Amino acid sequence: MTYKYILVDGYLEIDNEKISFSKRSDDSLKKRNRSNIIITIVFIGSLQYLMKINALHKIKDYIDVFLSALGLLVSAYLIYYLVFKKVWSKKITINTISKIIIKKDDYETEVIIKLLNKREKELNFRTLENQVEPFIEQLKKRNSRIKISHERV
């Protein structure tokens, strides 16, 4: 059975073994990503144009090396982003949670999940929706070794 919770910036689902996160689509983030892609295409296009000019034959080899290195860096970043940021950061195994820190505010409650491998995941709940306590209870049912500490902001 899965339980669903609403976060400030997304959604959270708990099943028997893991916690899954999903972000709400943010239009400003999409626009920023589009502008970064456009800037990259314009930059690479301008370098390609410079390579076609006959006067720059001497630096053509340097531009080729630079474009190859840039392509490798972009490929490595995309692999890192897709594997580590998109896939692995959206799922947490409940058995790997060691500690939960709850920081309560008037409007938002921040829940910091600390894992056994020293990673941390921050979750922001709206205080008025009262979803933090049921979330913590569900985690305690599945992993009784979790230490919980409360802090007042």
mmCIF file of C-alpha atoms in Angstrom:
data_model
loop_
_atom_site.group_PDB
_atom_site.id
_atom_site.type_symbol
_atom_site.label_atom_id
_atom_site.label_comp_id
_atom_site.label_asym_id
_atom_site.label_seq_id
_atom_site.Cartn_x
_atom_site.Cartn_y
_atom_site.Cartn_z
ATOM 1 C CA MET A 1 0.000 0.000 0.000
ATOM 2 C CA THR A 2 1.344 3.411 -0.892
ATOM 3 C CA TYR A 3 0.799 6.639 0.979
ATOM 4 C CA LYS A 4 0.990 10.007 -0.766
ATOM 5 C CA TYR A 5 1.980 13.330 0.772
ATOM 6 C CA ILE A 6 2.084 16.833 -0.650
ATOM 7 C CA LEU A 7 5.284 18.834 -0.317
ATOM 8 C CA VAL A 8 5.788 22.531 -0.946
ATOM 9 C CA ASP A 9 7.554 21.829 -4.250
ATOM 10 C CA GLY A 10 6.321 18.370 -5.192
ATOM 11 C CA TYR A 11 4.886 15.069 -4.057
ATOM 12 C CA LEU A 12 6.067 12.148 -1.962
ATOM 13 C CA GLU A 13 5.043 8.485 -2.021
ATOM 14 C CA ILE A 14 5.889 5.851 0.569
ATOM 15 C CA ASP A 15 5.544 2.153 -0.057
ATOM 16 C CA ASN A 16 6.914 -0.734 2.015
ATOM 17 C CA GLU A 17 10.533 -0.372 0.920
ATOM 18 C CA LYS A 18 11.207 3.080 -0.482
ATOM 19 C CA ILE A 19 10.297 6.741 -0.608
ATOM 20 C CA SER A 20 9.790 8.237 -4.082
ATOM 21 C CA PHE A 21 9.821 11.957 -4.891
ATOM 22 C CA SER A 22 8.379 13.872 -7.793
ATOM 23 C CA LYS A 23 8.737 17.579 -8.418
ATOM 24 C CA ARG A 24 6.053 19.869 -9.702
ATOM 25 C CA SER A 25 6.786 21.261 -13.130
ATOM 26 C CA ASP A 26 8.211 24.728 -12.793
ATOM 27 C CA ASP A 27 7.820 27.032 -15.792
ATOM 28 C CA SER A 28 10.755 29.232 -14.817
ATOM 29 C CA LEU A 29 13.020 26.179 -14.653
ATOM 30 C CA LYS A 30 11.884 25.070 -18.111
ATOM 31 C CA LYS A 31 12.519 28.564 -19.502
ATOM 32 C CA ARG A 32 15.976 28.661 -17.909
ATOM 33 C CA ASN A 33 16.850 25.260 -19.386
ATOM 34 C CA ARG A 34 15.642 26.380 -22.818
ATOM 35 C CA SER A 35 17.742 29.541 -22.644
ATOM 36 C CA ASN A 36 20.819 27.525 -21.629
ATOM 37 C CA ILE A 37 20.299 25.207 -24.595
ATOM 38 C CA ILE A 38 19.870 28.153 -26.970
ATOM 39 C CA ILE A 39 23.029 29.829 -25.658
ATOM 40 C CA THR A 40 24.990 26.581 -26.087
ATOM 41 C CA ILE A 41 23.729 26.101 -29.650
ATOM 42 C CA VAL A 42 24.591 29.705 -30.559
ATOM 43 C CA PHE A 43 28.074 29.340 -29.030
ATOM 44 C CA ILE A 44 28.834 26.094 -30.875
ATOM 45 C CA GLY A 45 27.366 27.527 -34.088
ATOM 46 C CA SER A 46 29.583 30.585 -33.861
ATOM 47 C CA LEU A 47 32.633 28.379 -33.351
ATOM 48 C CA GLN A 48 31.650 26.351 -36.394
ATOM 49 C CA TYR A 49 31.341 29.589 -38.376
ATOM 50 C CA LEU A 50 34.818 30.643 -37.257
ATOM 51 C CA MET A 51 36.188 27.309 -38.457
ATOM 52 C CA LYS A 52 34.845 27.970 -41.959
ATOM 53 C CA ILE A 53 36.741 31.223 -42.325
ATOM 54 C CA ASN A 54 39.900 30.584 -44.353
ATOM 55 C CA ALA A 55 41.995 33.067 -42.397
ATOM 56 C CA LEU A 56 41.753 30.931 -39.279
ATOM 57 C CA HIS A 57 43.308 27.756 -40.708
ATOM 58 C CA LYS A 58 46.040 27.796 -38.083
ATOM 59 C CA ILE A 59 43.678 27.686 -35.129
ATOM 60 C CA LYS A 60 41.264 25.243 -36.724
ATOM 61 C CA ASP A 61 42.968 22.329 -34.969
ATOM 62 C CA TYR A 62 42.639 24.075 -31.604
ATOM 63 C CA ILE A 63 38.959 24.731 -32.210
ATOM 64 C CA ASP A 64 38.444 21.051 -33.133
ATOM 65 C CA VAL A 65 40.136 19.955 -29.910
ATOM 66 C CA PHE A 66 38.088 22.469 -27.919
ATOM 67 C CA LEU A 67 34.813 21.312 -29.469
ATOM 68 C CA SER A 68 35.706 17.672 -28.822
ATOM 69 C CA ALA A 69 36.538 18.416 -25.181
ATOM 70 C CA LEU A 70 33.339 20.441 -24.852
ATOM 71 C CA GLY A 71 31.336 17.570 -26.300
ATOM 72 C CA LEU A 72 32.914 15.110 -23.855
ATOM 73 C CA LEU A 73 32.209 17.409 -20.901
ATOM 74 C CA VAL A 74 28.584 17.911 -21.951
ATOM 75 C CA SER A 75 28.146 14.148 -22.405
ATOM 76 C CA ALA A 76 29.679 13.413 -18.985
ATOM 77 C CA TYR A 77 27.468 16.038 -17.337
ATOM 78 C CA LEU A 78 24.338 14.654 -18.996
ATOM 79 C CA ILE A 79 25.158 11.133 -17.816
ATOM 80 C CA TYR A 80 25.813 12.442 -14.284
ATOM 81 C CA TYR A 81 22.613 14.492 -14.317
ATOM 82 C CA LEU A 82 20.401 11.732 -15.667
ATOM 83 C CA VAL A 83 21.773 8.951 -13.458
ATOM 84 C CA PHE A 84 22.535 10.668 -10.169
ATOM 85 C CA LYS A 85 20.186 13.636 -10.104
ATOM 86 C CA LYS A 86 17.130 12.346 -11.952
ATOM 87 C CA VAL A 87 17.001 8.660 -11.026
ATOM 88 C CA TRP A 88 18.914 7.984 -7.826
ATOM 89 C CA SER A 89 18.013 11.202 -6.011
ATOM 90 C CA LYS A 90 14.275 10.527 -6.378
ATOM 91 C CA LYS A 91 14.261 7.282 -4.415
ATOM 92 C CA ILE A 92 15.370 6.528 -0.875
ATOM 93 C CA THR A 93 15.315 3.070 0.635
ATOM 94 C CA ILE A 94 13.644 3.281 4.040
ATOM 95 C CA ASN A 95 16.146 0.912 5.672
ATOM 96 C CA THR A 96 18.994 3.332 4.915
ATOM 97 C CA ILE A 97 17.472 6.189 6.949
ATOM 98 C CA SER A 98 19.381 6.780 10.175
ATOM 99 C CA LYS A 99 18.020 10.075 11.517
ATOM 100 C CA ILE A 100 15.263 12.601 10.879
ATOM 101 C CA ILE A 101 15.507 16.218 11.972
ATOM 102 C CA ILE A 102 12.271 18.231 12.066
ATOM 103 C CA LYS A 103 12.471 22.028 12.001
ATOM 104 C CA LYS A 104 9.062 23.567 12.524
ATOM 105 C CA ASP A 105 8.139 27.069 11.425
ATOM 106 C CA ASP A 106 4.809 28.905 11.394
ATOM 107 C CA TYR A 107 4.223 28.202 7.701
ATOM 108 C CA GLU A 108 6.575 25.401 6.685
ATOM 109 C CA THR A 109 8.029 22.361 8.379
ATOM 110 C CA GLU A 110 11.428 21.261 7.122
ATOM 111 C CA VAL A 111 12.217 17.573 7.461
ATOM 112 C CA ILE A 112 15.855 16.580 6.940
ATOM 113 C CA ILE A 113 16.383 12.884 6.278
ATOM 114 C CA LYS A 114 19.902 11.664 7.016
ATOM 115 C CA LEU A 115 20.972 8.373 5.496
ATOM 116 C CA LEU A 116 23.545 5.820 6.617
ATOM 117 C CA ASN A 117 25.942 6.917 3.867
ATOM 118 C CA LYS A 118 25.863 10.534 5.212
ATOM 119 C CA ARG A 119 23.633 11.839 2.409
ATOM 120 C CA GLU A 120 20.842 14.230 3.319
ATOM 121 C CA LYS A 121 17.485 14.946 1.728
ATOM 122 C CA GLU A 122 15.448 18.011 2.662
ATOM 123 C CA LEU A 123 11.669 17.939 2.457
ATOM 124 C CA ASN A 124 9.441 20.957 3.015
ATOM 125 C CA PHE A 125 5.880 20.362 4.188
ATOM 126 C CA ARG A 126 3.247 23.024 4.731
ATOM 127 C CA THR A 127 2.592 23.247 8.467
ATOM 128 C CA LEU A 128 -1.150 23.879 8.141
ATOM 129 C CA GLU A 129 -1.728 20.648 6.195
ATOM 130 C CA ASN A 130 -0.523 18.528 9.149
ATOM 131 C CA GLN A 131 1.190 15.871 7.053
ATOM 132 C CA VAL A 132 4.488 15.647 8.917
ATOM 133 C CA GLU A 133 3.260 13.484 11.791
ATOM 134 C CA PRO A 134 1.552 10.849 9.585
ATOM 135 C CA PHE A 135 4.676 10.795 7.397
ATOM 136 C CA ILE A 136 6.922 10.185 10.424
ATOM 137 C CA GLU A 137 4.563 7.491 11.737
ATOM 138 C CA GLN A 138 4.682 5.661 8.414
ATOM 139 C CA LEU A 139 8.470 5.771 8.441
ATOM 140 C CA LYS A 140 8.635 4.523 12.041
ATOM 141 C CA LYS A 141 6.382 1.571 11.135
ATOM 142 C CA ARG A 142 8.793 0.527 8.404
ATOM 143 C CA ASN A 143 12.084 1.295 10.199
ATOM 144 C CA SER A 144 12.049 1.404 13.981
ATOM 145 C CA ARG A 145 15.749 2.362 14.223
ATOM 146 C CA ILE A 146 15.140 5.902 12.971
ATOM 147 C CA LYS A 147 16.117 8.586 15.477
ATOM 148 C CA ILE A 148 13.914 11.657 15.422
ATOM 149 C CA SER A 149 14.876 15.070 16.762
ATOM 150 C CA HIS A 150 12.781 18.246 16.841
ATOM 151 C CA GLU A 151 14.161 21.768 16.485
ATOM 152 C CA ARG A 152 12.256 25.019 16.710
ATOM 153 C CA VAL A 153 13.157 27.714 14.192
#
